[in-house]
Structures are given as structure tokens and as C-alpha cells.
Coordinates of C-alpha atoms in Angstrom, one line a residue:
M17 CA 96.0 87.9 112.6
T18 CA 93.3 85.5 114.3
E19 CA 95.0 82.3 115.5
H20 CA 93.0 79.6 114.2
L21 CA 90.9 77.5 116.7
H22 CA 90.7 74.1 117.2
L23 CA 87.7 72.1 116.3
A24 CA 86.0 68.5 117.9
L25 CA 82.9 66.7 117.6
A26 CA 81.2 64.9 120.6
L27 CA 79.6 61.9 119.2
D28 CA 77.1 60.2 121.4
G29 CA 74.1 58.0 120.2
A30 CA 71.6 60.6 118.4
G31 CA 72.9 63.3 119.6
W32 CA 72.8 64.7 123.1
H33 CA 69.5 65.8 123.5
P34 CA 67.5 62.6 125.1
A35 CA 65.0 63.3 122.3
A36 CA 67.2 63.8 119.5
W37 CA 66.2 60.0 118.1
R38 CA 62.9 60.8 117.7
E39 CA 63.7 63.7 114.7
D40 CA 62.1 63.2 111.6
D41 CA 66.1 62.9 110.2
A42 CA 67.0 61.0 113.1
R43 CA 68.5 57.3 112.3
P44 CA 67.4 55.3 115.4
S45 CA 67.6 52.2 113.3
D46 CA 71.3 52.7 112.7
L47 CA 73.0 53.6 116.0
L48 CA 74.3 49.7 116.1
R49 CA 75.2 49.9 112.4
P50 CA 78.7 50.8 111.8
S51 CA 77.7 52.7 108.3
Y52 CA 76.1 54.8 110.7
W53 CA 79.3 56.3 112.3
V54 CA 81.4 56.3 109.5
D55 CA 78.7 58.6 107.7
L56 CA 79.1 61.3 110.5
V57 CA 83.0 60.7 111.0
R58 CA 83.5 61.1 107.1
Q59 CA 81.2 64.6 107.4
A60 CA 83.0 66.0 110.1
E61 CA 86.3 65.0 108.2
R62 CA 84.3 67.1 105.1
G63 CA 84.2 69.9 107.2
L64 CA 88.1 69.6 108.4
L65 CA 87.3 69.3 112.0
D66 CA 90.7 68.3 114.0
L67 CA 88.7 65.2 115.6
V68 CA 85.7 63.2 116.8
T69 CA 85.4 61.9 120.2
I70 CA 83.3 58.7 120.8
E71 CA 81.5 58.4 124.1
D72 CA 81.2 55.1 125.8
A73 CA 81.1 53.7 129.1
L74 CA 80.6 50.6 131.2
R75 CA 77.0 51.1 131.7
L76 CA 73.7 51.4 130.2
Q77 CA 72.8 55.4 129.5
S78 CA 70.9 57.2 132.7
E79 CA 69.4 60.6 133.6
D80 CA 71.0 60.6 136.3
P81 CA 75.1 59.9 136.1
F82 CA 75.7 58.3 139.1
A83 CA 72.8 55.7 139.0
P84 CA 71.0 54.0 136.7
D85 CA 67.7 54.5 135.7
E86 CA 64.4 52.6 134.3
R87 CA 63.4 55.0 131.4
T88 CA 62.3 53.3 128.2
D89 CA 62.1 56.2 126.1
R90 CA 65.7 57.1 125.8
V91 CA 68.1 55.7 123.4
R92 CA 69.9 52.9 125.6
G93 CA 72.6 50.5 124.6
R94 CA 75.7 51.5 122.6
L95 CA 78.5 49.9 120.6
D96 CA 82.1 49.8 121.9
A97 CA 83.9 53.3 121.2
T98 CA 87.3 51.6 120.3
L99 CA 85.7 48.9 118.2
I100 CA 83.7 51.6 116.5
A101 CA 86.9 54.1 115.7
A102 CA 88.6 51.4 113.8
R103 CA 86.1 50.4 111.9
V104 CA 85.9 54.1 111.0
A105 CA 90.0 54.7 110.5
P106 CA 90.2 52.9 107.0
R107 CA 87.1 55.1 105.6
T108 CA 89.0 58.4 106.3
S109 CA 92.3 59.6 105.9
R110 CA 92.9 62.9 108.2
I111 CA 90.5 63.3 110.9
G112 CA 91.3 62.3 114.5
L113 CA 89.9 59.1 116.3
V114 CA 89.4 59.5 120.2
P115 CA 87.5 56.8 121.4
T116 CA 86.5 57.0 125.2
A117 CA 87.6 54.1 127.2
V118 CA 86.7 53.7 131.1
V119 CA 90.2 53.3 133.6
T120 CA 88.8 52.5 136.6
H121 CA 88.5 48.9 136.3
T122 CA 90.1 47.8 132.7
E123 CA 93.7 47.0 132.6
P124 CA 96.1 49.4 130.8
F125 CA 98.1 46.7 129.2
H126 CA 95.0 45.9 127.1
L127 CA 93.8 49.6 126.4
S128 CA 97.5 50.3 125.0
K129 CA 97.5 47.5 122.5
A130 CA 94.0 48.5 121.6
I131 CA 94.9 52.1 121.1
A132 CA 98.3 51.7 119.3
T133 CA 96.3 49.1 116.9
L134 CA 93.7 51.8 116.5
D135 CA 96.5 54.2 115.8
Y136 CA 98.3 51.6 113.1
A137 CA 94.9 51.4 111.4
A138 CA 94.1 55.3 111.6
T139 CA 97.7 55.8 110.4
G140 CA 98.4 58.1 113.0
R141 CA 95.0 59.7 114.0
A142 CA 94.2 57.8 117.2
G143 CA 94.0 59.1 120.5
V144 CA 92.0 58.1 123.7
R145 CA 89.9 60.1 126.1
V146 CA 90.1 58.1 129.5
Q147 CA 87.3 58.3 131.7
V148 CA 86.8 57.8 135.8
S149 CA 83.9 55.7 136.8
A150 CA 83.2 55.7 140.9
R151 CA 79.7 53.5 140.7
A152 CA 78.9 50.8 142.1
D153 CA 77.3 49.3 139.6
E154 CA 80.0 49.6 137.0
A155 CA 82.2 47.5 139.6
A156 CA 80.2 44.9 140.0
H157 CA 80.9 44.1 136.3
F158 CA 84.3 43.2 137.1
G159 CA 83.9 41.8 140.8
R160 CA 87.5 42.8 141.4
R161 CA 86.6 45.6 144.4
R162 CA 83.9 46.8 146.1
I163 CA 82.7 50.5 145.7
E164 CA 80.4 51.8 148.2
A165 CA 77.0 53.1 145.9
L166 CA 76.9 57.0 145.2
A167 CA 73.8 59.1 146.5
S168 CA 72.4 60.4 143.0
A169 CA 74.1 63.1 141.3
R170 CA 71.2 66.0 142.9
E171 CA 72.2 64.7 146.3
L172 CA 76.1 64.7 146.0
D173 CA 78.1 66.8 149.2
W174 CA 81.3 67.3 147.5
S175 CA 82.3 68.9 150.0
D176 CA 82.0 65.3 152.1
P177 CA 85.9 64.6 152.7
E178 CA 85.1 60.8 152.2
L179 CA 83.7 61.5 148.8
R180 CA 86.8 63.8 147.8
R181 CA 88.7 61.0 149.0
R182 CA 87.2 58.7 146.7
V183 CA 87.4 61.0 143.5
T184 CA 91.1 61.9 144.4
E185 CA 92.2 58.3 144.6
A186 CA 90.0 57.6 141.1
F187 CA 91.8 60.2 139.4
A188 CA 95.3 59.3 141.0
E189 CA 94.6 55.7 139.6
A190 CA 93.5 57.5 136.2
A191 CA 96.9 59.4 136.2
D192 CA 99.2 55.7 136.8
Y193 CA 97.1 54.3 134.1
V194 CA 98.2 57.3 131.7
E195 CA 101.7 57.0 132.6
V196 CA 101.4 52.8 131.6
L197 CA 99.5 53.6 128.8
R198 CA 102.3 55.7 127.7
R199 CA 105.6 53.9 128.9
L200 CA 103.9 50.9 127.2
W201 CA 103.8 53.0 123.6
D202 CA 107.4 53.8 124.6
S203 CA 108.5 49.6 125.2
W204 CA 109.3 49.2 121.7
E205 CA 112.1 51.4 120.1
D206 CA 111.1 53.3 116.7
D207 CA 113.5 50.7 115.0
A208 CA 112.7 47.8 116.8
E209 CA 111.6 45.7 114.3
I210 CA 114.4 45.0 111.8
R211 CA 112.6 42.4 109.3
D212 CA 115.6 41.7 107.3
A213 CA 114.8 38.4 105.9
A214 CA 117.9 38.0 104.4
T215 CA 119.8 37.6 107.8
G216 CA 116.3 36.2 109.5
R217 CA 116.4 38.5 112.1
F218 CA 112.6 40.2 112.5
I219 CA 113.2 42.2 115.4
D220 CA 116.1 43.6 118.0
N221 CA 115.3 42.3 121.2
A222 CA 117.8 44.8 122.8
K223 CA 115.6 47.4 121.7
L224 CA 112.2 45.8 123.3
H225 CA 112.3 47.5 127.0
Y226 CA 110.7 46.3 130.3
I227 CA 108.9 49.4 131.6
D228 CA 109.0 47.8 135.5
F229 CA 106.1 49.9 136.5
E230 CA 105.3 49.7 140.0
G231 CA 102.5 52.2 141.5
S232 CA 99.7 51.8 144.2
H233 CA 97.6 51.0 141.9
F234 CA 99.4 48.8 139.1
S235 CA 102.3 46.9 138.8
V236 CA 103.1 46.2 135.0
K237 CA 106.4 44.6 133.8
G238 CA 106.0 44.9 129.8
P239 CA 107.1 45.2 127.2
S240 CA 104.0 45.6 125.0
I241 CA 103.0 43.4 122.2
T242 CA 102.1 46.0 119.7
P243 CA 105.3 48.0 118.0
R244 CA 105.5 51.6 118.9
P245 CA 102.4 53.3 117.2
P246 CA 103.0 55.7 114.2
Q247 CA 102.4 58.7 116.4
G248 CA 105.0 57.8 118.9
Q249 CA 102.2 57.9 122.0
P250 CA 98.6 58.1 120.5
I251 CA 97.0 61.4 122.3
V252 CA 95.2 61.3 125.7
A253 CA 92.5 63.4 126.4
A254 CA 90.5 63.9 129.9
L255 CA 86.8 65.8 130.9
G256 CA 87.2 67.5 134.3
H257 CA 84.6 69.7 136.0
A258 CA 86.7 70.5 139.1
E259 CA 90.0 70.9 141.0
I260 CA 91.2 66.7 141.3
P261 CA 89.9 66.4 137.3
Y262 CA 92.2 69.1 136.5
R263 CA 95.1 67.9 138.3
L264 CA 94.8 64.9 136.0
I265 CA 94.7 67.1 132.7
A266 CA 97.8 69.2 134.3
T267 CA 99.9 66.3 134.7
S268 CA 98.8 63.6 132.2
A269 CA 97.0 65.0 129.2
D270 CA 97.5 66.1 125.6
L271 CA 94.2 67.6 125.6
G272 CA 91.7 68.7 128.3
L273 CA 88.2 69.0 128.0
V274 CA 86.7 71.7 130.2
T275 CA 83.3 72.9 130.5
P276 CA 82.8 76.6 131.5
H277 CA 79.6 78.6 131.3
S278 CA 80.8 82.1 130.7
A279 CA 84.2 83.8 129.2
A280 CA 85.3 84.5 132.9
E281 CA 85.1 80.8 133.7
A282 CA 86.7 79.6 131.3
A283 CA 90.0 81.8 132.1
D284 CA 89.6 80.7 135.8
I285 CA 89.8 77.0 134.5
V286 CA 92.1 77.8 132.4
G287 CA 94.6 79.6 135.1
Q288 CA 94.0 76.8 137.6
I289 CA 95.2 74.4 134.8
R290 CA 97.6 76.1 134.0
T291 CA 98.8 76.5 137.5
A292 CA 98.4 73.0 138.0
Q293 CA 100.7 72.3 135.1
A294 CA 103.6 74.3 136.1
A295 CA 103.7 72.5 139.4
A296 CA 103.6 69.1 137.8
G297 CA 106.9 70.5 135.7
R298 CA 104.8 70.5 132.4
A299 CA 105.3 74.3 131.4
E300 CA 106.8 74.3 128.7
E301 CA 104.4 71.0 127.2
T302 CA 101.6 72.2 125.0
V303 CA 98.2 71.1 126.7
H304 CA 95.2 72.4 124.7
L305 CA 92.3 73.1 126.9
F306 CA 89.1 72.6 124.8
G307 CA 85.7 73.9 125.8
D308 CA 82.7 72.0 125.4
L309 CA 79.4 73.2 124.4
V310 CA 76.1 72.0 123.1
V311 CA 74.8 73.4 120.3
V312 CA 71.3 73.7 119.0
L313 CA 72.0 75.5 115.3
E314 CA 69.7 76.7 112.6
D315 CA 69.9 79.2 110.3
T316 CA 67.6 82.1 112.3
D317 CA 68.0 82.2 116.4
A318 CA 64.1 82.0 116.7
A319 CA 64.1 78.4 114.4
A320 CA 66.5 77.5 116.8
Q321 CA 64.8 77.8 119.6
A322 CA 61.8 76.5 118.3
R323 CA 63.6 73.2 117.5
K324 CA 64.9 72.8 120.8
R325 CA 61.3 73.9 122.7
R326 CA 60.5 71.0 119.9
L327 CA 63.1 68.9 121.5
D328 CA 62.3 69.5 125.2
E329 CA 58.6 68.7 125.0
R330 CA 59.3 65.5 123.3
A331 CA 61.6 64.5 125.9
G332 CA 59.2 65.8 128.9
A333 CA 61.2 68.5 130.4
A334 CA 64.3 71.2 129.3
L335 CA 67.3 69.8 128.1
T336 CA 70.1 70.0 130.9
N337 CA 73.8 69.0 130.5
D338 CA 77.2 69.6 132.4
A339 CA 78.5 72.0 129.0
E340 CA 76.9 75.3 128.3
I341 CA 74.1 75.2 125.7
F342 CA 74.1 77.3 122.8
V343 CA 71.2 77.8 121.2
G344 CA 71.0 80.2 117.7
T345 CA 72.7 80.8 114.6
P346 CA 76.1 79.3 113.3
A347 CA 77.4 83.1 113.3
G348 CA 76.5 83.4 117.1
L349 CA 78.3 80.4 117.9
A350 CA 81.4 81.7 115.9
D351 CA 80.9 85.0 118.2
L352 CA 81.0 83.4 121.4
L353 CA 83.9 81.0 120.4
Q354 CA 86.2 83.8 119.5
E355 CA 84.9 85.7 122.4
W356 CA 86.1 82.8 124.9
Q357 CA 89.3 82.0 123.1
A358 CA 90.6 85.1 124.3
S359 CA 90.3 83.5 128.1
G360 CA 93.1 80.9 127.0
L361 CA 91.2 78.3 125.2
T362 CA 92.4 76.7 122.3
G363 CA 89.7 75.1 121.0
Y364 CA 85.8 73.3 121.5
R365 CA 84.2 70.4 121.5
L366 CA 80.7 70.7 120.1
R367 CA 78.3 68.3 121.2
P368 CA 75.6 68.3 118.4
A369 CA 72.2 68.5 120.2
A370 CA 70.6 66.4 117.5
L371 CA 72.5 64.0 114.7
P372 CA 72.8 64.7 111.7
R373 CA 70.8 67.8 111.9
D374 CA 73.1 69.9 114.0
L375 CA 76.4 68.5 112.1
D376 CA 75.0 69.6 109.1
Q377 CA 74.9 73.2 110.9
I378 CA 78.5 72.7 111.7
T379 CA 80.4 71.9 109.0
D380 CA 77.7 74.0 106.4
G381 CA 77.5 76.5 108.9
L382 CA 79.8 77.5 111.4
V383 CA 83.3 76.3 109.6
P384 CA 82.9 78.3 106.6
E385 CA 82.0 81.5 109.3
L386 CA 85.2 80.6 111.0
Q387 CA 87.0 80.4 107.8
R388 CA 85.6 83.6 106.4
R389 CA 86.8 85.3 109.5
G390 CA 90.4 84.0 109.1
A391 CA 89.8 81.7 112.5
F392 CA 89.8 77.9 111.0
R393 CA 91.9 75.9 108.9
T394 CA 90.8 76.2 105.0
S395 CA 92.4 72.6 104.3
Y396 CA 94.1 70.0 106.2
A397 CA 98.0 70.7 106.5
T398 CA 99.2 67.4 108.2
D399 CA 97.7 63.8 108.5
T400 CA 98.3 62.8 111.6
L401 CA 96.1 63.9 114.9
R402 CA 99.7 65.2 116.6
G403 CA 100.2 67.2 113.4
H404 CA 96.3 69.1 113.5
L405 CA 97.0 69.9 117.4
G406 CA 100.6 71.2 116.2
L407 CA 102.2 68.4 118.8
S408 CA 105.5 66.8 118.0
R409 CA 106.2 63.4 117.9
P410 CA 107.6 62.4 121.6
A411 CA 111.0 61.0 121.6
N412 CA 111.4 57.4 123.1
R413 CA 112.2 58.1 126.7
Y414 CA 114.3 54.2 127.0
A415 CA 116.1 54.7 123.3
T416 CA 116.9 58.0 124.8
A417 CA 118.1 56.7 128.1
Q418 CA 120.3 54.1 126.3
S419 CA 122.1 56.5 124.4
A420 CA 122.8 59.2 127.5

């Protein structure tokens, strides 16, 4: 029997191709309207997908991930991802909602209560994708630290010891950040709220806990102001392209997003992360690893290639991306997903090149094809994101410590 795949959808503006907003069926005038995001996520839910991620950043989009640009022919500007997810939450019922949050300059206390609140709004379907920032212009928004500007992505030398030190430091800070998030989510025991009007007791203070986190980057007392969320701990996701971010996935995440370009590379990445996971003492924990793919999907290979060429011509350059770009039919994509699944990936995050066209092809073409092969669910069996991913609800560390 084929093991079911997990599928996630990565939402970003009009799609991941820079010319997507100029397609005839695109909705560029709706990008800042909540209805646009509700429509997309509802369609993904009709396709029974596990979750959607929503991109965010502390900078305007640019062609170079490490430097701003002055382009005026690309989508620029966006809504806050966590607030989009909160808007979408009551208008959906099953699909997981995972906004992106930058964790380098923001405070874990603020994000912990925002994601906990999202988990309440979504009745147990929230997560967060933590993202690191190493850009000087983003640091300047806050003024709390000075970061030297990096060279453009084309000029970076990843063998440079100073660059590796900075990246290592940024991801170590992210690991501490996630630890603080999890402790704050645990800082209220599940039954801390009594709500007994007869006795006048609303909460049991003995079941609220200081987290007393002391690290190199944070000193956080706690407890949270938001009671423990429905999932106990919402899902934490992270994107990784190399050894250092792989360690963050292995030590801190429930879901790792990776960018292999072949089945062999997928196997190598999975092996590296599983080794790091074991070294971190998490060998027995389920950490999902999803492969990221940009997709251009049509009913025939020729039509998909033709649409890709049209988009490239409008953009003035061929599409490039950190993830592999698949151009073809839903059946061809299903072949690739199943081939790479043998490398140890447990699912995929698909980045539609253009919306809504590629989302239509995912929900109306890819999903039925995978279902026909017995490789994808035919209905939701659970109503929480942890449930979709087969993850149990974590025990509260403070309640466990107290009863031990």
C-alpha cells in the first residue's frame, strides 16, 4: 500500500513567478483584500491539502534575497501574514494555517500570543514558519542592533568564516526563540482556567508558570497572557537550504521545508537532517520533511511550457528560484512526487507559479491523480493541523514536572 503524501501550498502574492500578476486571470487589485486570501485558502481546503503557508518579511520583495531593488514591474508590498491567517481562520474549517514570521528582530513573547490566538481562532489549525533575517535594512527598522550589509546573493562566499559565523549566530538565536515560544505556550496548564462563577475563581494561579528562560539572546520570565492553545503547541516550521538551517529543523521544528533538485539530493538532505535530529536527542520524534517545488501545471506538457515561456517573456528573464521548478502536467508531477517520496520526504510544499491557474491544477488535477494512485487522502480524518500530520498533542512540561 502506498503511504499517503502530505501536501502544503505556499501562498505569496499573485504567485511565485514575477510576471504572475499580469496574467489574464490574476487579481492584482485584490492582493490587499482579505477576500483574495480567503478564496485561495478555501480552494486549497476543498483540495484537502494539509496546510497553507503565507509568506511575509520585514522588507519589500526584491529580486535579490539579500539586497533591495528598484524594480517597479514586480509585485511589491504585502499584508501581515499572521493577520491574514486570522482573517481566513473562521472562514475555513480543516486546513492548517501557517504564517511566516521573522524571528531575528521581533520578540518571542509577542509572537507566542499571536500564534496562540490564531490557534484559538482556527480551533487547532495554527502553526508558524520561523524565518531568519541577516539584512542590514531590516535591522535598521528596529535600531536595536547594527548589522553590516551583505553582498548580493550572486557575490556571497559561503566559505567565508565571518559569513558562516553570522549565519550560525542568527540560527542559534532562532533556536532559542522557538524554545521560548514553546515554553510560553506551556506556561499555562490546560486546566488553569476554572471559570467557576459560584466560587468566584476564574483561574488557578498554581497552574500558571514562570518559564525563566535565560539564554544568549533572550531573558524571558513569563508566563504568557494567553492560555495554552488548543493544540498545546502549534506547529513550528522552518525552511532550510544548507547545514546550518538543517540544524534548526533538526533541533527545533515539527516541519522542515527543504529544496532538493533531484531524488538523490532529497535523500542526502533527509539523511543530514535525520543525523542532526538524532544528535539533538529527537530521534524518536516525528519531524516532517517536505520538499519545496515551484509548479507550472497544464493539461499537456506543451501547454505548460508555453505558459512558462509567456510568463518569462513578460518578466524579461527566465524564472529562477531556490526550489526546483516543475513544468508539466499534474500526472507528471505526481510521478515526481512519488519518486522523491522514496528518498524519505514525507510531503511537499508546492509554490504555484501563478494564481489561480496553478492552484486550480493542483486541486482539480494533481489531487485526484494522487487519490487515484492511493497516495493522498480522500477526506480529512482529523480537524487539527497536528492531527493531519499525525502528531500527538504535546504534554505540558510544567504540569509533568509538578506531578513527578
